[in-house]
PDB file of C-alpha atoms in Angstrom:
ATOM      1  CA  UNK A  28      70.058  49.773 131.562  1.00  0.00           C
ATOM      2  CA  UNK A  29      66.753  51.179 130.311  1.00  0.00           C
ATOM      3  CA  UNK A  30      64.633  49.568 127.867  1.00  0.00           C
ATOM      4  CA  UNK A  31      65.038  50.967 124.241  1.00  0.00           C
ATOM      5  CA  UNK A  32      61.622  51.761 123.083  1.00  0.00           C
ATOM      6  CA  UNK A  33      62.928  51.495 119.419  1.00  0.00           C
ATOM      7  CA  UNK A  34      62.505  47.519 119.621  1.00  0.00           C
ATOM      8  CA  UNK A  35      58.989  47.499 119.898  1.00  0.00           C
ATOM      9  CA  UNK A  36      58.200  50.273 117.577  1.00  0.00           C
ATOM     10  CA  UNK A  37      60.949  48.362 115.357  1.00  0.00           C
ATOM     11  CA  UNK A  38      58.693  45.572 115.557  1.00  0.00           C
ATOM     12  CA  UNK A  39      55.518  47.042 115.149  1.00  0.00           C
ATOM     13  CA  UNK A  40      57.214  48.293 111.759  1.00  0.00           C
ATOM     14  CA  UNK A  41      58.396  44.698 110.865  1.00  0.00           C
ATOM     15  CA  UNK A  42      54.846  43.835 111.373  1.00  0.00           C
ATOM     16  CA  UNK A  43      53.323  46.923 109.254  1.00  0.00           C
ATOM     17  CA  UNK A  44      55.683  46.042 106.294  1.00  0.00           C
ATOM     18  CA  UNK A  45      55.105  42.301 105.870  1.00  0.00           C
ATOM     19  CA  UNK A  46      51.165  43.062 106.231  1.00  0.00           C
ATOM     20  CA  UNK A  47      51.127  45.412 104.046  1.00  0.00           C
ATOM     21  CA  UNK A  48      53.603  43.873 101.625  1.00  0.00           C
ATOM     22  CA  UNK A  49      51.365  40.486 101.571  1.00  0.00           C
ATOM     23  CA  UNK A  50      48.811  42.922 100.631  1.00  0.00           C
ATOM     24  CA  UNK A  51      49.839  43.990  98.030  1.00  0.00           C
ATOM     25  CA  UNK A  52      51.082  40.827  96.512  1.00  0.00           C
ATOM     26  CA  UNK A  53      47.622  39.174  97.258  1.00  0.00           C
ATOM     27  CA  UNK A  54      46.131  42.218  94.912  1.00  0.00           C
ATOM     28  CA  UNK A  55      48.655  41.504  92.365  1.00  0.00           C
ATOM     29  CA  UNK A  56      47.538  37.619  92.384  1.00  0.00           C
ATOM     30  CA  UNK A  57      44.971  37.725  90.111  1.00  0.00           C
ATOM     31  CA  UNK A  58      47.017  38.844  87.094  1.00  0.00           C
ATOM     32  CA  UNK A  59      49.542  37.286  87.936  1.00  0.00           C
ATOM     33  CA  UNK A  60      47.637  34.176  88.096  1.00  0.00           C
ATOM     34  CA  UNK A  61      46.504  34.419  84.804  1.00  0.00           C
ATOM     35  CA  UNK A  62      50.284  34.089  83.430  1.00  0.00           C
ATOM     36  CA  UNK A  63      52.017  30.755  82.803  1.00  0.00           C
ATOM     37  CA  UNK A  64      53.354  28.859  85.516  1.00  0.00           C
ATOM     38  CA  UNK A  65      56.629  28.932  84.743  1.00  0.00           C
ATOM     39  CA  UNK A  66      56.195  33.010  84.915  1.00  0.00           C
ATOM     40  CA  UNK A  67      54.454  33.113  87.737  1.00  0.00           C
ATOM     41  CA  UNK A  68      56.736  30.452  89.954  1.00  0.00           C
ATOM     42  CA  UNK A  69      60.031  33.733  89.456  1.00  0.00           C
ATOM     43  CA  UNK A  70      57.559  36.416  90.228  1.00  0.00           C
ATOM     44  CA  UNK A  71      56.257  34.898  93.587  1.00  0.00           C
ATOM     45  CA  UNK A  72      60.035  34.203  94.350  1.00  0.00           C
ATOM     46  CA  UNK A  73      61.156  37.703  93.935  1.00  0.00           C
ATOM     47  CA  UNK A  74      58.450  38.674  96.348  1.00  0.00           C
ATOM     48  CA  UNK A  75      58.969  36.557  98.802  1.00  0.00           C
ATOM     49  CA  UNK A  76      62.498  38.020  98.877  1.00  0.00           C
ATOM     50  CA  UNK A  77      61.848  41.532  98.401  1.00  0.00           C
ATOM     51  CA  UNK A  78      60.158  42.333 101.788  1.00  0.00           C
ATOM     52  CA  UNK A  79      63.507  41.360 103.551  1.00  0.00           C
ATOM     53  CA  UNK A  80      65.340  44.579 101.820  1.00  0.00           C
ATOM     54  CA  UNK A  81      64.103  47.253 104.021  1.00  0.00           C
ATOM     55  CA  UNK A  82      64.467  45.091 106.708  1.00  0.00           C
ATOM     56  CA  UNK A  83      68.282  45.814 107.368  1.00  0.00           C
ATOM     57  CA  UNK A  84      67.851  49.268 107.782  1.00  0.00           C
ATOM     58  CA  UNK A  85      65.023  48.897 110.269  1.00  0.00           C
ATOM     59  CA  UNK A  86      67.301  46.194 112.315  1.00  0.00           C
ATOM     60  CA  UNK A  87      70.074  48.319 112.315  1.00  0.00           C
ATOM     61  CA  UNK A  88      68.261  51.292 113.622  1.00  0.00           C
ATOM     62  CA  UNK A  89      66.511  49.301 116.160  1.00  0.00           C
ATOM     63  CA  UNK A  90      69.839  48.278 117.440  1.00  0.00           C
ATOM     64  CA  UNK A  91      72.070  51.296 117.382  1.00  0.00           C
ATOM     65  CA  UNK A  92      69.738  53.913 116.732  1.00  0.00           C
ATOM     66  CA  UNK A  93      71.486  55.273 113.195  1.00  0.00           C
ATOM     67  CA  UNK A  94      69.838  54.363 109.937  1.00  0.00           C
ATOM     68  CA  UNK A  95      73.097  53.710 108.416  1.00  0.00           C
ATOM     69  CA  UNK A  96      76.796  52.072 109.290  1.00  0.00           C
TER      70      UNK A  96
END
């Protein structure tokens, strides 16, 4: 067998999005940090889930090569 080079660039892509995801959430901090606690606790929960969406899609290609089922 020959090594798929999808894994590393699937990686390197894994990488790219959480970087740039923690980015952008780090921009968004001061404003957000300026609500209420109790606003800001459901806001840093949905993004700290929504990075993990794309992530299927990229797992699946890296594995079979086809973006979808």
């Amino acid at each position: 067998m020959t090594p798929s080079w999808r894994k590393p660039v699937g990686a390197f892509l894994i990488i790219a999005i959480i970087t740039v995801w923690a980015f952008i959430v780090a921009s968004a901090a001061g404003p957000i940090g300026q609500l209420p606690v109790l606003i800001q606790a459901p806001i840093y929960l949905a993004a700290g889930i929504v990075w993990i969406l794309p992530l299927k899609p990229l797992l699946m290609w890296m594995e079979t090569g086809k973006w979808r089922e």
